[in-house]
Amino acid sequence: MAKIKAIRGMNDILPDQTPVWQYLETEVKRVLGSYGYSELRMPIVEQTDLFKRSIGEVTDIVEKEMYTFEDRNGDSLTLRPEGTASCVRACEEHGLIFNQVQRLWYMGPMFRHERPQKGRYRQFHQIGVETFGMQGPDIDAELIMMTARLWRSLGLDKAVKLHLNTLGSAQARARFRDDLVSYLSDHVDKLDADSQRRLTTNPLRILDSKDASTQVLLNEAPHFHDYIDDESREHFDHLCALLDSVGIDYEINARLVRGLDYYGKTVFEWITDQLGAQGTVCAGGRYDGLVEQLGGRATPAVGFAMGVERLVLLLETLQAVPDRVHQNVDVYAIAMDDESLEKMVAITECLRDETGLRIQLHCGGGSFKSQMKKADRSGARYALLMGEDERRSGVVTLKPLRESVEQKQVNGAALAGELVAIYAAEQE
RNA sequence: GUGGAUGUAGCUCAGUUGGCAGAGCUCCGGAUUGUGAUUCCGGCGGUCGUGGGUUCAAGCCCCAUCAUCCACCCCA
């Protein structure tokens, strides 16, 4: 019988990886908390139309990457390919953004049917942050400062760079797009194959083409700079000034275009050169039109999303994960025989109550030697040993595994106090 | 969706012009009646990705297929 394996592009996150994920999630929550953001949890399945209406009908995501299926009653449902649309839907549905300000975050799996490669999977995880009801660049700056703080706390700040751009108002962008398309359409023969296709799908992406002759052609093309509306210009300048004032470095990247239709004005990406082709580790921008587009009252909004797999990869590449993160046992307890084991079960239960330490009791038998081996490999700092000798004199042997200090026998009643003292000293 | 590379033990990988399926690590036991991370000895462990074909004989050659990785496209 053929073995059943995981679906292509959908990965198990194994026990040697989960500590890194937990570390990242904990740091993120801490930083978000320090700015007063609240968590929102949404379903991972939504009506297909939600994504069609928000992300844009002709984007790759909607055209060929969605996991869409029919519910038993015939409704078309889709596994969410991103979180913003769901977040807006949820907020709107529960009146969270009617006449009020919100600062929210969420975390969870997203699904896109793409060809997997490094840093890109069919089920991947995002931590998303969305804010509503604030139209000035102060909130844009807050989001960027918050991510910068996160990189610092994770030790990633040297490895990521901020790219910043403004897409202007929807009207300005539409005028630019029309002019760009009409100019390029006159020179279709000089465009590379991908860009010819993008002419109808996502013309702004052509600006980012790696093809040399396309880039030459673009020199003579309309420049977006000339199309930006005054309000967007002012918003962007103000944002830059705010970032300057807190010492955040950025690069203004006029070719930075987000793939999703709903973005306007501010867009930004944190990019690393450490991960190969998938270098964007966090990206977002302003989407003032989306709430209205989905049937709500016009509401300013800015947000971003981080790719958890990519951040985990980056942490590992840079070896930025502290050792303590992988250590999950403080004390490893060993018994020589059945009678000792029975006593040790009771002792370790007691110690968990009294010390709060992480105590692993050896189960499953095996020679004393192999139990010692496991104690060593558990990473525990101390082993507790109990055999006939200890039983007879009512003590437990406390053996240090990491430093050359003599092992000693401790009276059962004094054990908890002894351990607390030892591990408290370690904290300093 | 397109291109390239790779699939052999739980893991990392050898495997000669086609001729008995291998090593290191892990795991278990022993050298040491009760002391780990260094030694030494022994043991467990295989549908050689899958299905066809060529051959006296295929891990190796041919065809197909699946999966993984990397890149393109796109994106977090």
mmCIF file of N, CA, C and O in Angstrom, chain A residues 84-142:
data_model
loop_
_atom_site.group_PDB
_atom_site.id
_atom_site.type_symbol
_atom_site.label_atom_id
_atom_site.label_comp_id
_atom_site.label_asym_id
_atom_site.label_seq_id
_atom_site.Cartn_x
_atom_site.Cartn_y
_atom_site.Cartn_z
ATOM 1 N N THR A 84 -5.878 40.176 5.014
ATOM 2 C CA THR A 84 -6.481 41.515 5.077
ATOM 3 C C THR A 84 -7.976 41.498 4.762
ATOM 4 O O THR A 84 -8.779 42.101 5.477
ATOM 5 N N ALA A 85 -8.334 40.790 3.692
ATOM 6 C CA ALA A 85 -9.746 40.772 3.290
ATOM 7 C C ALA A 85 -10.624 40.196 4.403
ATOM 8 O O ALA A 85 -11.677 40.754 4.729
ATOM 9 N N SER A 86 -10.174 39.080 5.001
ATOM 10 C CA SER A 86 -10.939 38.472 6.092
ATOM 11 C C SER A 86 -11.066 39.429 7.261
ATOM 12 O O SER A 86 -12.112 39.521 7.896
ATOM 13 N N CYS A 87 -9.971 40.120 7.529
ATOM 14 C CA CYS A 87 -9.943 41.036 8.673
ATOM 15 C C CYS A 87 -10.951 42.162 8.468
ATOM 16 O O CYS A 87 -11.718 42.483 9.367
ATOM 17 N N VAL A 88 -10.952 42.735 7.279
ATOM 18 C CA VAL A 88 -11.902 43.805 6.973
ATOM 19 C C VAL A 88 -13.332 43.269 7.070
ATOM 20 O O VAL A 88 -14.213 43.899 7.651
ATOM 21 N N ARG A 89 -13.560 42.086 6.516
ATOM 22 C CA ARG A 89 -14.893 41.478 6.569
ATOM 23 C C ARG A 89 -15.346 41.311 8.016
ATOM 24 O O ARG A 89 -16.469 41.664 8.388
ATOM 25 N N ALA A 90 -14.447 40.773 8.859
ATOM 26 C CA ALA A 90 -14.809 40.522 10.249
ATOM 27 C C ALA A 90 -15.103 41.826 10.993
ATOM 28 O O ALA A 90 -16.077 41.924 11.740
ATOM 29 N N CYS A 91 -14.260 42.819 10.779
ATOM 30 C CA CYS A 91 -14.433 44.108 11.458
ATOM 31 C C CYS A 91 -15.739 44.769 11.044
ATOM 32 O O CYS A 91 -16.488 45.294 11.873
ATOM 33 N N GLU A 92 -15.995 44.730 9.754
ATOM 34 C CA GLU A 92 -17.199 45.323 9.202
ATOM 35 C C GLU A 92 -18.438 44.609 9.746
ATOM 36 O O GLU A 92 -19.387 45.228 10.211
ATOM 37 N N GLU A 93 -18.364 43.278 9.731
ATOM 38 C CA GLU A 93 -19.499 42.455 10.144
ATOM 39 C C GLU A 93 -19.873 42.698 11.606
ATOM 40 O O GLU A 93 -21.028 42.615 11.982
ATOM 41 N N HIS A 94 -18.862 43.015 12.433
ATOM 42 C CA HIS A 94 -19.129 43.191 13.860
ATOM 43 C C HIS A 94 -19.054 44.636 14.325
ATOM 44 O O HIS A 94 -18.928 44.900 15.512
ATOM 45 N N GLY A 95 -19.086 45.531 13.357
ATOM 46 C CA GLY A 95 -19.138 46.945 13.711
ATOM 47 C C GLY A 95 -17.906 47.479 14.419
ATOM 48 O O GLY A 95 -17.978 48.459 15.161
ATOM 49 N N LEU A 96 -16.755 46.858 14.202
ATOM 50 C CA LEU A 96 -15.554 47.283 14.924
ATOM 51 C C LEU A 96 -14.935 48.550 14.350
ATOM 52 O O LEU A 96 -14.110 49.184 15.001
ATOM 53 N N ILE A 97 -15.277 48.870 13.105
ATOM 54 C CA ILE A 97 -14.596 50.023 12.499
ATOM 55 C C ILE A 97 -15.570 51.104 12.073
ATOM 56 O O ILE A 97 -15.251 51.984 11.290
ATOM 57 N N PHE A 98 -16.782 51.055 12.616
ATOM 58 C CA PHE A 98 -17.745 52.110 12.320
ATOM 59 C C PHE A 98 -17.471 53.276 13.255
ATOM 60 O O PHE A 98 -17.671 53.169 14.462
ATOM 61 N N ASN A 99 -16.940 54.364 12.679
ATOM 62 C CA ASN A 99 -16.684 55.549 13.507
ATOM 63 C C ASN A 99 -15.680 55.324 14.625
ATOM 64 O O ASN A 99 -15.751 55.953 15.657
ATOM 65 N N GLN A 100 -14.796 54.368 14.486
ATOM 66 C CA GLN A 100 -13.808 54.197 15.538
ATOM 67 C C GLN A 100 -12.486 53.683 14.993
ATOM 68 O O GLN A 100 -12.395 53.223 13.872
ATOM 69 N N VAL A 101 -11.501 53.795 15.853
ATOM 70 C CA VAL A 101 -10.148 53.434 15.481
ATOM 71 C C VAL A 101 -9.858 52.018 15.973
ATOM 72 O O VAL A 101 -10.327 51.621 17.029
ATOM 73 N N GLN A 102 -9.123 51.234 15.166
ATOM 74 C CA GLN A 102 -8.720 49.896 15.612
ATOM 75 C C GLN A 102 -7.268 49.635 15.278
ATOM 76 O O GLN A 102 -6.770 50.042 14.227
ATOM 77 N N ARG A 103 -6.590 48.948 16.185
ATOM 78 C CA ARG A 103 -5.235 48.444 15.926
ATOM 79 C C ARG A 103 -5.266 46.950 16.215
ATOM 80 O O ARG A 103 -5.411 46.542 17.358
ATOM 81 N N LEU A 104 -5.132 46.130 15.166
ATOM 82 C CA LEU A 104 -5.369 44.695 15.307
ATOM 83 C C LEU A 104 -4.234 43.862 14.729
ATOM 84 O O LEU A 104 -3.500 44.314 13.854
ATOM 85 N N TRP A 105 -4.111 42.646 15.235
ATOM 86 C CA TRP A 105 -3.184 41.699 14.595
ATOM 87 C C TRP A 105 -3.787 40.309 14.604
ATOM 88 O O TRP A 105 -4.722 40.020 15.371
ATOM 89 N N TYR A 106 -3.284 39.457 13.724
ATOM 90 C CA TYR A 106 -3.745 38.074 13.650
ATOM 91 C C TYR A 106 -2.590 37.220 13.172
ATOM 92 O O TYR A 106 -1.581 37.725 12.668
ATOM 93 N N MET A 107 -2.736 35.938 13.334
ATOM 94 C CA MET A 107 -1.643 35.036 12.966
ATOM 95 C C MET A 107 -2.262 33.734 12.501
ATOM 96 O O MET A 107 -3.239 33.265 13.084
ATOM 97 N N GLY A 108 -1.695 33.154 11.455
ATOM 98 C CA GLY A 108 -2.242 31.863 11.044
ATOM 99 C C GLY A 108 -1.874 31.485 9.636
ATOM 100 O O GLY A 108 -1.151 32.212 8.955
ATOM 101 N N PRO A 109 -2.354 30.318 9.205
ATOM 102 C CA PRO A 109 -2.003 29.797 7.892
ATOM 103 C C PRO A 109 -2.751 30.492 6.760
ATOM 104 O O PRO A 109 -3.901 30.886 6.931
ATOM 105 N N MET A 110 -2.067 30.621 5.622
ATOM 106 C CA MET A 110 -2.654 31.131 4.392
ATOM 107 C C MET A 110 -2.367 30.081 3.320
ATOM 108 O O MET A 110 -1.442 29.284 3.469
ATOM 109 N N PHE A 111 -3.139 30.111 2.234
ATOM 110 C CA PHE A 111 -3.005 29.059 1.223
ATOM 111 C C PHE A 111 -2.930 29.634 -0.190
ATOM 112 O O PHE A 111 -3.807 30.390 -0.597
ATOM 113 N N ARG A 112 -1.852 29.297 -0.889
ATOM 114 C CA ARG A 112 -1.768 29.695 -2.298
ATOM 115 C C ARG A 112 -1.182 28.537 -3.090
ATOM 116 O O ARG A 112 -0.152 27.979 -2.718
ATOM 117 N N HIS A 113 -1.825 28.211 -4.187
ATOM 118 C CA HIS A 113 -1.388 27.075 -4.990
ATOM 119 C C HIS A 113 -0.299 27.519 -5.968
ATOM 120 O O HIS A 113 -0.529 27.695 -7.161
ATOM 121 N N GLU A 114 0.920 27.693 -5.430
ATOM 122 C CA GLU A 114 2.064 28.079 -6.235
ATOM 123 C C GLU A 114 3.055 26.930 -6.251
ATOM 124 O O GLU A 114 2.960 26.007 -5.461
ATOM 125 N N ARG A 115 4.050 27.013 -7.114
ATOM 126 C CA ARG A 115 5.108 26.007 -7.107
ATOM 127 C C ARG A 115 6.014 26.303 -5.924
ATOM 128 O O ARG A 115 6.557 27.400 -5.827
ATOM 129 N N PRO A 116 6.182 25.339 -5.013
ATOM 130 C CA PRO A 116 6.972 25.603 -3.803
ATOM 131 C C PRO A 116 8.445 25.822 -4.118
ATOM 132 O O PRO A 116 8.968 25.261 -5.078
ATOM 133 N N GLN A 117 9.099 26.647 -3.346
ATOM 134 C CA GLN A 117 10.551 26.797 -3.409
ATOM 135 C C GLN A 117 10.983 27.373 -2.078
ATOM 136 O O GLN A 117 10.172 27.498 -1.168
ATOM 137 N N LYS A 118 12.264 27.690 -1.963
ATOM 138 C CA LYS A 118 12.749 28.202 -0.683
ATOM 139 C C LYS A 118 11.953 29.433 -0.248
ATOM 140 O O LYS A 118 11.876 30.412 -0.984
ATOM 141 N N GLY A 119 11.381 29.390 0.946
ATOM 142 C CA GLY A 119 10.650 30.539 1.463
ATOM 143 C C GLY A 119 9.275 30.725 0.854
ATOM 144 O O GLY A 119 8.638 31.745 1.067
ATOM 145 N N ARG A 120 8.810 29.732 0.076
ATOM 146 C CA ARG A 120 7.476 29.858 -0.513
ATOM 147 C C ARG A 120 6.773 28.503 -0.497
ATOM 148 O O ARG A 120 7.269 27.548 -1.069
ATOM 149 N N TYR A 121 5.645 28.451 0.163
ATOM 150 C CA TYR A 121 4.951 27.184 0.352
ATOM 151 C C TYR A 121 3.472 27.350 0.066
ATOM 152 O O TYR A 121 2.964 28.470 0.056
ATOM 153 N N ARG A 122 2.775 26.250 -0.122
ATOM 154 C CA ARG A 122 1.349 26.342 -0.457
ATOM 155 C C ARG A 122 0.514 26.622 0.784
ATOM 156 O O ARG A 122 -0.491 27.297 0.707
ATOM 157 N N GLN A 123 0.922 26.039 1.898
ATOM 158 C CA GLN A 123 0.378 26.528 3.167
ATOM 159 C C GLN A 123 1.520 27.245 3.860
ATOM 160 O O GLN A 123 2.563 26.647 4.143
ATOM 161 N N PHE A 124 1.337 28.535 4.085
ATOM 162 C CA PHE A 124 2.382 29.285 4.773
ATOM 163 C C PHE A 124 1.711 30.111 5.859
ATOM 164 O O PHE A 124 0.489 30.149 5.951
ATOM 165 N N HIS A 125 2.523 30.728 6.703
ATOM 166 C CA HIS A 125 1.946 31.424 7.849
ATOM 167 C C HIS A 125 2.310 32.895 7.848
ATOM 168 O O HIS A 125 3.440 33.252 7.550
ATOM 169 N N GLN A 126 1.321 33.679 8.151
ATOM 170 C CA GLN A 126 1.557 35.109 8.235
ATOM 171 C C GLN A 126 1.160 35.626 9.604
ATOM 172 O O GLN A 126 0.226 35.121 10.226
ATOM 173 N N ILE A 127 1.885 36.641 10.038
ATOM 174 C CA ILE A 127 1.422 37.454 11.150
ATOM 175 C C ILE A 127 1.048 38.785 10.529
ATOM 176 O O ILE A 127 1.893 39.446 9.921
ATOM 177 N N GLY A 128 -0.220 39.114 10.616
ATOM 178 C CA GLY A 128 -0.709 40.320 9.955
ATOM 179 C C GLY A 128 -1.079 41.380 10.972
ATOM 180 O O GLY A 128 -1.489 41.074 12.089
ATOM 181 N N VAL A 129 -0.922 42.630 10.589
ATOM 182 C CA VAL A 129 -1.300 43.750 11.447
ATOM 183 C C VAL A 129 -2.126 44.704 10.599
ATOM 184 O O VAL A 129 -1.728 45.022 9.470
ATOM 185 N N GLU A 130 -3.284 45.110 11.085
ATOM 186 C CA GLU A 130 -4.135 46.024 10.328
ATOM 187 C C GLU A 130 -4.619 47.126 11.261
ATOM 188 O O GLU A 130 -4.956 46.863 12.409
ATOM 189 N N THR A 131 -4.645 48.348 10.735
ATOM 190 C CA THR A 131 -5.179 49.455 11.530
ATOM 191 C C THR A 131 -6.240 50.186 10.713
ATOM 192 O O THR A 131 -6.144 50.259 9.492
ATOM 193 N N PHE A 132 -7.277 50.697 11.415
ATOM 194 C CA PHE A 132 -8.391 51.337 10.722
ATOM 195 C C PHE A 132 -8.738 52.674 11.365
ATOM 196 O O PHE A 132 -8.596 52.841 12.578
ATOM 197 N N GLY A 133 -9.172 53.603 10.537
ATOM 198 C CA GLY A 133 -9.729 54.849 11.034
ATOM 199 C C GLY A 133 -8.717 55.967 11.227
ATOM 200 O O GLY A 133 -9.054 57.014 11.750
ATOM 201 N N MET A 134 -7.473 55.750 10.806
ATOM 202 C CA MET A 134 -6.447 56.791 10.975
ATOM 203 C C MET A 134 -5.881 57.149 9.607
ATOM 204 O O MET A 134 -5.320 56.309 8.932
ATOM 205 N N GLN A 135 -6.021 58.436 9.242
ATOM 206 C CA GLN A 135 -5.666 58.767 7.866
ATOM 207 C C GLN A 135 -4.299 59.419 7.723
ATOM 208 O O GLN A 135 -3.759 59.455 6.625
ATOM 209 N N GLY A 136 -3.725 59.867 8.813
ATOM 210 C CA GLY A 136 -2.443 60.571 8.704
ATOM 211 C C GLY A 136 -1.268 59.609 8.614
ATOM 212 O O GLY A 136 -1.410 58.410 8.857
ATOM 213 N N PRO A 137 -0.087 60.142 8.271
ATOM 214 C CA PRO A 137 1.105 59.307 8.138
ATOM 215 C C PRO A 137 1.666 58.881 9.485
ATOM 216 O O PRO A 137 2.589 58.055 9.535
ATOM 217 N N ASP A 138 1.118 59.415 10.588
ATOM 218 C CA ASP A 138 1.626 59.012 11.902
ATOM 219 C C ASP A 138 1.444 57.515 12.138
ATOM 220 O O ASP A 138 2.325 56.847 12.670
ATOM 221 N N ILE A 139 0.300 56.989 11.698
ATOM 222 C CA ILE A 139 0.060 55.559 11.913
ATOM 223 C C ILE A 139 0.914 54.716 10.962
ATOM 224 O O ILE A 139 1.410 53.646 11.330
ATOM 225 N N ASP A 140 1.144 55.223 9.745
ATOM 226 C CA ASP A 140 2.057 54.519 8.831
ATOM 227 C C ASP A 140 3.420 54.386 9.504
ATOM 228 O O ASP A 140 4.049 53.324 9.493
ATOM 229 N N ALA A 141 3.859 55.506 10.093
ATOM 230 C CA ALA A 141 5.170 55.521 10.752
ATOM 231 C C ALA A 141 5.190 54.573 11.941
ATOM 232 O O ALA A 141 6.167 53.855 12.164
ATOM 233 N N GLU A 142 4.080 54.546 12.690
ATOM 234 C CA GLU A 142 4.025 53.653 13.854
ATOM 235 C C GLU A 142 4.233 52.198 13.441
ATOM 236 O O GLU A 142 4.985 51.449 14.083
#
